[in-house]
XYZ file of C-alpha atoms in Angstrom:
719
model
C -88.421 -32.010 25.281
C -85.461 -30.031 25.671
C -83.099 -31.706 28.126
C -85.738 -34.163 29.301
C -87.489 -31.134 30.984
C -90.416 -33.119 32.122
C -93.205 -34.831 31.179
C -96.998 -33.560 31.325
C -99.222 -36.413 32.592
C -102.219 -34.416 33.513
C -104.230 -33.631 30.597
C -107.718 -32.518 30.470
C -110.041 -33.157 27.309
C -113.488 -31.144 26.552
C -115.048 -31.066 23.302
C -111.883 -32.915 21.716
C -109.409 -30.113 22.910
C -106.740 -30.939 25.244
C -105.407 -28.605 27.648
C -102.252 -28.841 29.951
C -100.456 -26.863 32.332
C -96.712 -25.611 32.583
C -95.928 -23.991 35.686
C -94.103 -20.595 35.328
C -90.751 -21.464 36.611
C -88.509 -18.454 35.480
C -85.610 -21.234 34.783
C -88.072 -22.794 32.102
C -88.946 -19.562 30.583
C -85.500 -18.494 29.937
C -85.269 -20.455 26.753
C -87.865 -21.737 24.025
C -89.596 -24.895 25.033
C -89.722 -27.894 22.898
C -93.124 -29.964 23.395
C -93.040 -33.416 21.855
C -96.459 -35.092 21.600
C -96.415 -38.927 21.467
C -98.796 -41.806 21.478
C -98.033 -45.306 21.381
C -97.925 -46.654 17.700
C -97.946 -43.029 16.585
C -95.206 -40.955 15.201
C -94.188 -38.216 17.883
C -94.809 -34.348 16.879
C -92.544 -31.434 18.361
C -93.697 -28.083 18.501
C -91.626 -24.957 19.990
C -93.187 -22.650 22.535
C -91.597 -19.386 22.482
C -89.858 -17.926 25.522
C -91.726 -14.900 24.876
C -95.037 -16.346 25.648
C -96.115 -15.564 29.343
C -99.643 -16.540 29.653
C -101.182 -18.986 26.974
C -100.875 -20.542 23.533
C -103.027 -22.442 21.178
C -101.120 -25.050 19.123
C -104.248 -25.758 16.910
C -104.588 -29.399 15.543
C -101.702 -31.524 16.174
C -101.940 -34.704 14.413
C -100.087 -37.713 15.159
C -99.668 -40.033 12.251
C -99.855 -43.834 12.694
C -96.165 -45.279 12.551
C -95.207 -47.872 10.029
C -93.175 -51.236 10.262
C -90.862 -53.090 8.142
C -90.086 -56.810 8.666
C -87.676 -59.160 7.224
C -85.053 -61.898 7.646
C -81.400 -62.201 7.262
C -79.812 -65.496 5.962
C -76.199 -66.362 5.169
C -75.542 -68.017 1.689
C -76.450 -71.668 2.902
C -79.789 -70.176 3.979
C -79.136 -70.340 7.819
C -80.256 -67.583 10.150
C -78.005 -64.890 10.861
C -77.745 -62.526 14.200
C -77.097 -59.065 12.644
C -77.746 -55.337 13.426
C -80.645 -53.802 11.481
C -80.653 -50.134 10.399
C -83.535 -48.259 8.544
C -82.467 -45.198 6.532
C -83.928 -43.022 3.926
C -83.257 -44.016 0.448
C -82.555 -41.315 -2.070
C -84.264 -41.275 -5.477
C -83.954 -44.657 -7.359
C -80.568 -45.932 -7.177
C -78.534 -47.216 -10.070
C -76.528 -50.261 -9.705
C -73.248 -48.567 -9.096
C -75.158 -46.771 -6.097
C -76.454 -49.966 -4.792
C -73.194 -51.350 -4.914
C -71.367 -48.398 -3.296
C -73.908 -48.338 -0.501
C -73.507 -52.039 -0.101
C -69.845 -52.152 0.728
C -68.978 -48.585 2.027
C -72.387 -47.585 3.578
C -72.459 -44.243 1.219
C -75.643 -42.046 2.356
C -76.371 -44.599 5.242
C -74.647 -42.698 7.715
C -77.974 -41.385 9.263
C -80.024 -44.340 10.560
C -83.981 -43.639 11.308
C -84.385 -46.495 13.530
C -82.293 -49.498 14.677
C -83.135 -53.127 15.691
C -81.543 -56.357 15.833
C -82.398 -60.025 14.498
C -83.870 -62.505 16.369
C -82.049 -65.951 16.726
C -84.359 -67.370 13.917
C -83.008 -64.190 11.898
C -86.250 -62.228 11.603
C -86.232 -58.527 12.745
C -88.931 -55.887 12.875
C -88.202 -52.119 12.696
C -91.001 -50.277 13.989
C -91.729 -46.255 14.725
C -91.117 -45.304 11.119
C -92.801 -42.097 9.321
C -93.871 -42.785 5.665
C -90.976 -42.707 3.076
C -88.838 -44.730 1.107
C -86.332 -46.883 3.091
C -83.587 -49.114 2.660
C -82.739 -52.016 5.466
C -79.178 -52.362 5.820
C -77.904 -55.602 7.719
C -74.542 -55.720 9.438
C -72.096 -57.981 10.854
C -68.347 -57.400 11.825
C -65.852 -58.303 9.051
C -68.319 -59.106 6.349
C -69.861 -56.864 3.760
C -73.289 -55.378 4.465
C -76.536 -56.514 3.149
C -78.739 -53.904 1.558
C -82.480 -54.367 0.749
C -84.187 -52.611 -2.231
C -85.915 -49.388 -1.462
C -89.419 -50.102 0.038
C -91.907 -47.440 -0.048
C -93.884 -47.444 3.274
C -97.279 -45.527 3.947
C -97.719 -44.051 7.563
C -99.550 -46.834 9.555
C -98.643 -49.699 7.141
C -96.317 -52.964 7.593
C -94.163 -53.950 4.640
C -91.661 -56.946 4.416
C -88.449 -56.339 2.575
C -87.893 -60.038 2.132
C -84.590 -61.950 3.091
C -81.142 -60.139 3.199
C -78.248 -62.850 2.431
C -75.209 -61.878 4.077
C -72.108 -62.690 1.648
C -68.528 -63.559 2.646
C -66.020 -61.118 1.182
C -64.717 -62.308 -1.908
C -60.800 -62.069 -2.874
C -61.852 -59.884 -5.975
C -63.596 -57.598 -3.391
C -60.601 -57.354 -1.102
C -57.736 -54.876 -0.454
C -55.501 -56.594 1.982
C -51.920 -56.329 3.360
C -49.553 -55.914 6.380
C -47.864 -52.805 8.022
C -44.434 -53.544 9.509
C -41.962 -51.001 11.722
C -38.575 -50.224 10.200
C -37.153 -53.365 11.951
C -39.676 -55.731 10.287
C -41.745 -56.251 13.265
C -45.589 -56.299 12.496
C -47.163 -52.890 13.394
C -50.110 -53.704 15.517
C -53.063 -51.604 16.463
C -52.182 -49.357 13.761
C -55.038 -46.866 11.693
C -54.972 -47.876 7.712
C -57.415 -45.753 5.763
C -58.544 -46.073 2.080
C -58.563 -42.374 0.582
C -60.407 -41.336 -2.777
C -58.284 -40.921 -5.765
C -58.548 -37.192 -7.231
C -59.800 -35.848 -3.706
C -58.441 -32.357 -2.783
C -55.911 -32.205 -0.087
C -58.062 -30.009 2.060
C -61.338 -32.097 1.642
C -62.059 -35.388 3.759
C -60.567 -38.035 1.251
C -61.367 -41.155 3.767
C -63.757 -43.879 2.244
C -62.891 -46.584 5.113
C -60.981 -46.911 8.055
C -59.741 -50.105 10.030
C -56.892 -51.078 12.733
C -54.124 -53.575 12.143
C -54.271 -56.821 14.158
C -51.547 -58.449 16.131
C -49.982 -59.645 13.048
C -49.837 -56.046 11.385
C -52.695 -57.269 9.035
C -55.638 -55.274 7.680
C -58.283 -56.098 5.213
C -61.095 -53.975 3.430
C -63.996 -55.204 1.770
C -64.602 -52.638 -1.334
C -66.309 -52.953 -4.649
C -64.478 -55.006 -7.228
C -61.901 -53.348 -9.265
C -62.021 -50.175 -7.433
C -59.190 -47.909 -6.905
C -58.102 -46.600 -3.570
C -54.858 -44.891 -1.946
C -53.974 -47.268 1.056
C -52.666 -44.829 3.859
C -51.083 -45.483 7.329
C -52.012 -42.578 9.324
C -50.809 -41.014 13.046
C -53.400 -42.057 15.591
C -52.943 -38.612 17.585
C -52.628 -36.054 14.533
C -54.544 -38.300 11.613
C -51.762 -37.166 9.531
C -50.412 -39.363 6.742
C -47.283 -41.429 7.642
C -46.936 -43.545 4.444
C -49.296 -44.262 1.127
C -49.345 -46.578 -1.552
C -51.416 -44.909 -4.553
C -54.098 -46.282 -6.687
C -54.491 -49.997 -5.138
C -56.728 -52.205 -7.337
C -59.173 -54.507 -5.169
C -58.357 -58.030 -5.759
C -54.618 -57.665 -6.320
C -51.891 -59.207 -4.324
C -51.568 -58.303 -0.746
C -49.716 -54.769 -0.042
C -46.866 -54.274 2.345
C -46.301 -50.949 4.286
C -43.270 -49.906 6.235
C -44.197 -47.459 8.794
C -41.380 -44.643 8.940
C -39.652 -44.011 12.094
C -41.235 -40.968 13.803
C -38.864 -38.226 14.180
C -39.109 -35.801 16.893
C -37.845 -31.872 16.354
C -37.998 -29.211 18.916
C -38.178 -25.328 18.842
C -36.672 -23.091 21.636
C -38.734 -19.738 21.713
C -37.200 -16.726 23.406
C -37.766 -13.308 23.563
C -35.331 -10.251 22.540
C -33.888 -10.094 25.987
C -33.116 -14.046 25.622
C -35.872 -15.009 28.194
C -37.884 -18.208 27.401
C -41.303 -17.323 26.374
C -44.175 -19.305 27.769
C -47.727 -19.605 26.346
C -46.314 -19.477 22.672
C -48.350 -21.561 20.024
C -47.085 -23.276 16.798
C -48.739 -24.205 13.724
C -47.597 -26.130 10.649
C -49.193 -25.886 7.056
C -47.803 -27.947 4.007
C -46.433 -25.909 0.695
C -49.805 -25.635 -0.665
C -50.992 -23.876 2.565
C -53.168 -26.920 3.937
C -52.996 -27.197 7.660
C -50.821 -30.069 9.419
C -51.803 -30.820 12.944
C -48.877 -31.060 15.115
C -49.971 -31.699 18.584
C -46.932 -30.198 20.338
C -45.701 -30.636 23.645
C -43.689 -28.344 26.182
C -41.627 -30.318 28.320
C -40.206 -26.955 29.976
C -40.918 -23.266 29.559
C -39.911 -21.861 25.901
C -39.281 -25.476 24.484
C -41.642 -27.078 22.285
C -41.374 -30.847 20.634
C -43.417 -32.153 18.047
C -43.441 -34.953 15.546
C -41.961 -34.259 12.135
C -44.477 -34.267 9.324
C -43.930 -36.624 6.372
C -44.252 -33.960 3.793
C -42.323 -30.602 3.456
C -43.907 -27.796 5.591
C -43.702 -24.666 7.263
C -43.779 -23.674 10.770
C -45.472 -20.438 12.329
C -44.561 -19.436 15.599
C -46.455 -16.772 17.848
C -47.040 -15.629 21.531
C -49.131 -12.989 23.054
C -47.745 -9.592 22.963
C -45.158 -10.917 20.067
C -44.947 -10.489 16.360
C -45.973 -13.751 14.562
C -42.900 -15.402 12.918
C -42.942 -17.799 9.856
C -40.162 -20.084 9.163
C -38.858 -21.004 5.878
C -39.638 -24.190 4.513
C -38.530 -27.608 6.025
C -37.610 -30.607 4.602
C -38.695 -33.561 6.830
C -35.561 -35.740 5.992
C -32.805 -32.881 6.729
C -34.627 -30.724 9.383
C -32.339 -30.116 12.468
C -33.242 -31.370 15.555
C -33.622 -28.015 17.603
C -34.472 -24.786 16.110
C -33.989 -21.388 17.964
C -36.089 -18.539 17.354
C -36.347 -15.145 18.873
C -39.818 -13.481 18.661
C -39.840 -9.517 18.469
C -42.387 -7.534 20.835
C -45.478 -6.491 18.822
C -45.212 -3.099 17.506
C -48.787 -1.480 18.297
C -50.020 0.690 15.714
C -53.166 2.619 16.584
C -55.735 5.202 15.289
C -57.385 7.365 17.908
C -59.722 9.783 17.682
C -63.087 11.385 18.843
C -66.431 11.610 17.290
C -68.636 14.440 17.672
C -71.473 16.708 16.215
C -71.854 20.308 16.653
C -69.060 20.455 19.206
C -71.049 17.497 21.344
C -69.260 14.084 21.839
C -71.293 11.187 20.183
C -71.067 8.226 22.318
C -71.972 4.651 20.652
C -71.012 5.417 17.175
C -69.343 2.551 15.311
C -65.824 3.057 13.576
C -63.978 0.711 11.447
C -60.961 1.059 9.160
C -61.002 -0.149 5.494
C -58.170 0.098 2.952
C -58.903 2.179 -0.271
C -59.287 0.583 -3.719
C -56.984 1.546 -6.453
C -58.900 2.400 -9.607
C -62.520 2.200 -10.571
C -64.489 -0.688 -8.787
C -68.068 -1.693 -9.060
C -70.529 -3.775 -6.655
C -72.492 -6.739 -8.250
C -75.438 -4.165 -8.301
C -73.792 -1.662 -10.677
C -72.984 0.768 -7.889
C -69.372 2.316 -7.936
C -67.179 1.849 -4.857
C -64.030 3.125 -3.557
C -63.072 0.818 -0.258
C -62.696 -2.900 0.085
C -65.617 -5.040 1.037
C -64.517 -6.121 4.648
C -62.955 -3.820 7.403
C -59.055 -4.493 8.402
C -59.893 -3.846 12.113
C -62.256 -4.885 14.681
C -65.209 -2.338 15.235
C -64.802 0.291 17.807
C -67.535 1.916 19.568
C -66.940 5.361 20.715
C -67.482 6.121 24.743
C -69.303 8.776 26.561
C -66.754 11.099 25.665
C -66.800 10.238 22.064
C -63.199 8.928 22.115
C -62.425 5.698 20.160
C -59.112 3.522 19.313
C -58.368 1.129 16.637
C -55.274 -1.164 17.491
C -52.871 -3.567 15.727
C -53.366 -1.903 12.249
C -50.400 -2.440 9.630
C -51.383 -0.194 7.003
C -49.925 3.011 6.281
C -53.166 4.830 5.518
C -56.742 3.777 5.828
C -60.143 5.177 5.410
C -62.506 5.286 8.417
C -66.209 4.882 8.076
C -68.536 5.855 11.028
C -71.900 4.687 11.608
C -74.454 6.139 13.834
C -78.101 5.537 13.774
C -77.406 2.537 11.725
C -76.379 4.519 8.731
C -72.729 5.608 7.562
C -72.885 9.183 8.600
C -69.138 10.097 8.010
C -66.219 8.815 5.634
C -62.838 10.174 6.811
C -59.837 9.829 5.484
C -57.186 8.822 4.255
C -55.787 8.568 8.040
C -51.849 7.825 8.329
C -51.249 5.001 11.048
C -48.745 5.620 13.753
C -48.481 4.958 17.516
C -51.587 6.665 18.608
C -49.876 9.972 19.443
C -52.459 11.945 17.132
C -56.160 12.563 18.157
C -58.101 12.909 15.297
C -61.340 14.882 15.161
C -64.336 13.442 13.378
C -67.317 15.943 13.466
C -70.369 14.426 12.048
C -72.110 16.414 9.518
C -75.974 16.824 9.599
C -77.660 14.205 7.380
C -79.703 14.766 4.162
C -82.311 13.326 2.143
C -83.166 12.556 -1.413
C -86.676 12.278 -2.801
C -87.794 11.346 -6.132
C -90.072 9.875 -8.552
C -89.630 7.115 -11.273
C -91.174 7.988 -14.822
C -92.084 4.855 -16.720
C -93.464 3.873 -20.077
C -97.166 3.762 -20.110
C -99.072 0.861 -18.728
C -95.859 -0.073 -16.545
C -96.683 -0.882 -12.968
C -94.109 0.657 -10.645
C -94.919 -1.754 -7.697
C -91.735 -4.019 -7.128
C -89.268 -1.952 -8.758
C -85.981 -1.594 -6.491
C -84.376 1.781 -6.319
C -80.881 1.885 -4.660
C -78.781 4.709 -3.536
C -74.917 4.750 -2.803
C -72.267 7.301 -2.248
C -69.337 5.018 -3.327
C -68.454 3.322 0.231
C -69.770 0.116 -0.358
C -73.176 0.542 1.122
C -76.216 0.315 -0.811
C -79.880 1.644 0.305
C -82.621 0.258 -1.366
C -86.349 0.444 -1.324
C -89.358 -1.185 -3.311
C -91.536 1.087 -4.943
C -95.312 1.571 -4.368
C -98.062 2.300 -7.019
C -97.183 6.090 -6.760
C -93.559 5.426 -7.826
C -92.172 7.713 -5.443
C -88.899 6.962 -3.404
C -87.263 8.635 -0.155
C -84.000 8.194 1.285
C -83.393 9.856 4.523
C -80.146 10.245 7.023
C -77.844 10.419 4.028
C -74.076 11.660 4.591
C -72.937 14.148 2.449
C -71.308 13.233 -0.927
C -71.803 12.373 -4.519
C -74.781 9.844 -4.497
C -75.756 7.448 -7.354
C -79.334 6.801 -7.522
C -80.574 4.020 -9.903
C -83.175 1.146 -10.497
C -81.399 -2.169 -9.414
C -82.176 -4.530 -12.155
C -83.392 -8.120 -11.220
C -80.412 -10.596 -11.011
C -77.658 -8.261 -10.760
C -76.889 -9.347 -7.176
C -77.601 -8.866 -3.555
C -78.023 -5.221 -1.998
C -75.909 -6.458 0.938
C -72.939 -8.164 -1.063
C -70.091 -5.736 -0.635
C -67.727 -7.541 -2.856
C -65.685 -5.121 -5.182
C -65.015 -5.936 -8.878
C -62.560 -4.116 -11.301
C -64.466 -1.658 -13.713
C -63.140 0.281 -16.686
C -65.135 3.133 -15.975
C -66.179 5.269 -12.921
C -70.187 5.651 -12.604
C -71.671 9.327 -12.616
C -73.433 10.336 -9.755
C -76.743 11.549 -10.118
C -76.872 13.897 -6.745
C -74.294 15.782 -4.991
C -75.843 16.205 -1.300
C -74.127 18.972 1.057
C -74.679 18.785 4.801
C -78.355 18.653 6.170
C -79.566 19.362 2.476
C -82.756 17.918 0.883
C -83.153 17.418 -2.791
C -85.563 15.849 -5.190
C -84.679 13.865 -8.560
C -86.594 12.280 -11.124
C -85.415 8.731 -12.655
C -86.354 8.387 -16.250
C -86.898 4.759 -17.332
C -89.367 5.383 -20.286
C -86.569 4.472 -22.595
C -87.547 0.458 -21.300
C -90.137 -0.710 -23.547
C -92.591 -3.630 -23.051
C -91.627 -7.174 -24.491
C -93.371 -10.771 -24.256
C -91.689 -13.927 -24.522
C -93.227 -16.946 -24.693
C -92.378 -20.662 -25.935
C -92.301 -24.319 -24.953
C -89.539 -26.675 -24.614
C -90.257 -30.334 -25.857
C -88.049 -33.199 -23.928
C -88.021 -36.869 -24.381
C -89.753 -38.651 -21.195
C -86.268 -39.887 -19.831
C -84.654 -36.305 -20.850
C -84.042 -33.395 -18.722
C -86.221 -32.606 -16.119
C -86.764 -29.700 -13.347
C -86.277 -26.761 -15.563
C -84.975 -23.367 -14.296
C -85.148 -20.545 -16.492
C -83.510 -16.957 -16.026
C -84.358 -14.463 -18.565
C -82.624 -10.996 -18.102
C -81.946 -11.566 -14.658
C -85.804 -12.714 -13.837
C -86.397 -16.081 -12.882
C -89.355 -17.411 -15.433
C -91.420 -20.413 -14.414
C -91.652 -23.499 -16.820
C -94.800 -25.495 -16.549
C -94.774 -29.182 -16.307
C -95.723 -29.368 -20.271
C -92.675 -27.427 -20.813
C -94.543 -23.951 -21.682
C -93.333 -20.456 -20.431
C -94.420 -17.075 -20.693
C -92.852 -13.841 -19.459
C -93.307 -9.970 -19.479
C -90.474 -7.627 -19.250
C -89.465 -3.835 -19.726
C -86.050 -3.597 -21.472
C -83.591 -1.142 -23.382
C -83.083 -1.810 -27.129
C -80.525 -4.234 -26.407
C -80.191 -8.271 -26.749
C -81.145 -9.915 -23.539
C -79.616 -13.148 -21.816
C -81.720 -16.144 -21.354
C -80.229 -19.159 -19.279
C -82.209 -22.494 -19.154
C -80.925 -25.187 -16.899
C -82.281 -28.847 -16.738
C -81.354 -31.863 -14.806
C -81.122 -35.555 -16.204
C -80.427 -36.646 -12.772
C -78.076 -35.820 -9.749
C -74.775 -36.253 -11.820
C -76.085 -34.788 -15.255
C -76.982 -31.155 -15.783
C -77.591 -29.163 -19.120
C -77.201 -25.450 -19.624
C -78.477 -23.583 -22.708
C -77.545 -20.033 -22.941
C -79.094 -17.716 -25.776
C -78.929 -13.791 -26.457
C -82.379 -12.607 -27.898
C -83.205 -9.789 -29.912
C -86.381 -8.758 -28.822
C -87.358 -6.654 -31.720
C -91.089 -6.915 -31.534
C -93.432 -6.706 -28.709
C -94.191 -10.351 -28.840
C -91.605 -12.852 -29.230
C -91.252 -16.678 -29.101
C -88.384 -18.709 -28.029
C -88.444 -22.759 -28.448
C -86.211 -25.580 -27.780
C -86.728 -29.025 -29.124
C -84.598 -31.813 -27.149
C -86.458 -35.038 -28.450
C -83.836 -36.032 -31.312
C -80.367 -37.020 -29.764
C -78.985 -39.985 -28.073
C -75.377 -39.910 -27.051
C -73.570 -43.158 -25.659
C -69.996 -42.787 -24.151
C -68.012 -45.986 -24.010
C -64.640 -46.965 -22.073
C -65.626 -44.648 -19.093
C -63.106 -46.062 -16.430
C -65.031 -48.250 -14.260
C -64.540 -47.251 -10.485
C -66.721 -47.128 -7.764
C -65.790 -44.782 -4.979
C -66.790 -42.915 -2.118
C -67.101 -39.023 -3.196
C -64.866 -36.946 -1.126
C -66.596 -34.618 1.035
C -66.144 -30.982 -0.528
C -64.015 -32.590 -3.120
C -64.501 -32.983 -6.899
C -66.103 -35.829 -8.453
C -63.132 -38.043 -10.205
C -64.503 -38.372 -14.049
C -65.789 -35.093 -15.733
C -67.475 -34.954 -19.197
C -68.155 -31.604 -20.831
C -70.055 -31.272 -24.092
C -70.095 -27.949 -25.699
C -72.529 -26.880 -28.820
C -72.420 -23.518 -30.470
C -75.752 -23.377 -32.216
C -77.176 -20.569 -34.382
C -77.357 -17.064 -33.678
C -75.178 -17.196 -30.488
C -77.020 -20.176 -28.927
C -74.687 -21.945 -26.758
C -75.587 -25.739 -25.138
C -73.204 -26.787 -22.412
C -74.015 -30.362 -20.689
C -71.687 -31.334 -17.539
C -71.494 -34.894 -16.276
C -70.146 -36.067 -12.943
C -69.760 -39.786 -13.275
C -69.567 -42.234 -10.295
C -69.906 -45.657 -12.004
C -68.218 -47.470 -15.087
C -69.358 -46.912 -18.515
C -71.160 -46.752 -20.967
C -72.613 -43.408 -19.979
C -75.860 -42.852 -22.059
C -77.362 -39.305 -22.467
C -80.873 -39.081 -23.828
C -82.792 -36.028 -25.308
C -79.731 -33.986 -26.374
C -80.266 -31.067 -29.145
C -78.658 -32.229 -32.399
C -75.610 -30.561 -33.961
C -71.886 -30.142 -33.734
C -70.222 -30.808 -30.110
C -66.914 -30.379 -28.427
C -66.472 -33.066 -25.787
C -64.093 -32.757 -23.279
C -63.331 -35.696 -20.948
C -61.270 -35.422 -17.697
C -60.214 -38.421 -15.476
C -58.988 -37.110 -12.273
C -58.874 -40.815 -10.558
C -54.885 -41.050 -11.332
C -53.314 -39.535 -8.217
C -54.712 -36.525 -6.172
C -53.238 -33.924 -7.863
C -55.759 -32.524 -10.543
C -52.987 -31.256 -12.648
C -51.916 -34.554 -13.338
C -55.406 -35.901 -14.574
C -55.984 -37.578 -17.870
C -57.937 -35.797 -20.481
C -59.015 -35.599 -24.035
C -61.044 -33.685 -26.456
C -62.828 -34.580 -29.379
C -65.366 -33.191 -31.921
C -68.775 -35.197 -32.787
C -71.735 -34.555 -34.840
C -75.267 -35.591 -33.435
C -78.154 -35.690 -36.040
C -81.841 -35.940 -36.043
C -82.695 -39.259 -34.493
C -79.347 -40.593 -34.145
C -78.195 -42.848 -31.372
C -74.197 -41.981 -31.456
C -71.862 -44.310 -29.763
C -68.458 -42.635 -29.073
C -65.314 -44.513 -27.536
C -63.163 -42.177 -25.131
C -59.729 -43.256 -24.829
């Protein structure tokens, strides 16, 4: 239970029902309680008890499933027992050989262990308390490659053996080794050396493995054979790079890194009067805008010292009550030892005002400042907007006298949006920004309302249609129609209102992001203060259309289909058949079909359908083509968290009548790469290898064209 709150021992059972008592301690009821039901040999079950509960609660049936057990043995290459740390982890879908190799050496995907154990002196182990699922067993001992079992399916309450796991010595071909020296040639002991993934973005986490140097300055990594990594010496405090060797291949000669001398620079910060400024902060970024951790120290007021980064950088210095200053770029090799900087006092720019209605101050209204957009813009839902998505100021609330203040504004003129009662009640502006000498009066108008009805083609059910309304201030009001087709929007501010049906797939109503538009949308209603008006939306031009068809795929072809037709998601059955009904104007509609061959290969088919008749058919046959790509570079790495995959393969095909097929491959292992169940026809193939360096602009790439014939197994070499 939460924080080990208490254990409930006293439980009475009547007619198979368990009852227990929790004392009504106010301290306990301040938060939700988490109850854990447990029994020896069973998998614990947790239930949450809401803090709003004050008397009783029935959890219903709580089933404690029996726990499973995995057993096995760990041996060395001579068959002798080994004492090792054992972990059981959930396994993903069936693993390829490259996936197994990556997990074996680097532990990829095994960071979250489900249960831990340790071998006995005879090498046997038992991992108990496991739920049902597919598991792998990992054996670890220091300075050895991991031993990894094959995935094992475990049913609740069952016991399975994973057999013997063999711990192997690290072979020279599977090592990256080297030495780190100081500038004087002395071994650099206890330094941190990391392996970085080539091609990873700098703002992602590129680290695949980490170790420390010994007293002799040496380090050794056990990695997949023939893999490539950057070997990096990093600063222990800041984790910043100190020196790096690029594209070091496992099995090569030992490498040597000479740790550069750590230079210390300092910046003296003072005010315009010459007084030292305490409480300043210093930040650094590289020339790409990626932050650099400095860890500065202040030996005296107004003086800050920091280790000089190893790559060009920019400093930003600020202090409370002072403007933030950005210094020009610095070269680590030529930076001055002491920098002098004078900070200017902050020039406070404000907008002050008072909100009222009929001369009475309005308390609790929310006021925010927005930039006004230049030229026509639209939201993803199709409504026009004239203000940016996010305010440039913090939200201000009016006090009892209706006053508000927005401070630290840097724009010359802004638009104010006032919200009252949960809705925008007033758009005011543009308002010039000054030192707050002007107090603007913002009188709230009386809210109005729009009522209406949607006219539809005969036989069309209005239920579920979404009607939206917006006055161009970035807010969209929306409601779902009932069977009568009527809609009603209340508490509307005066202005020109757009009222329309929001088509499926256009975007979220809550999305305020503005996109440039060629035209300004025409409003349907001009609403005055306190006015109530009625309108009709005529959608009878949208005609009923049926689309049905089937997708034929090879057994090892794409699976997990996702189809979107004219913005609506359409279910594709296990047999590949689908059927959809939609109402649309006389225009081509877009169809997008996605399928996945596995975790790293996706297929996208895009088409435009002319629905000339009421019943239409669309079919796709994927049984005929097999493409085999050879000479895909052999590598096996830890994908950087948040980074891109090192090798990309894209196949593009323009088919008949505008049909377009795109196949994206994110490769993790060496070639060949085999794709089955492809549509036949002409393809443009784009191959991109980003493993040679971390800069994607320096990636190797090539383009070629190929034709895939019915029943053909085509082999293509990528150079």
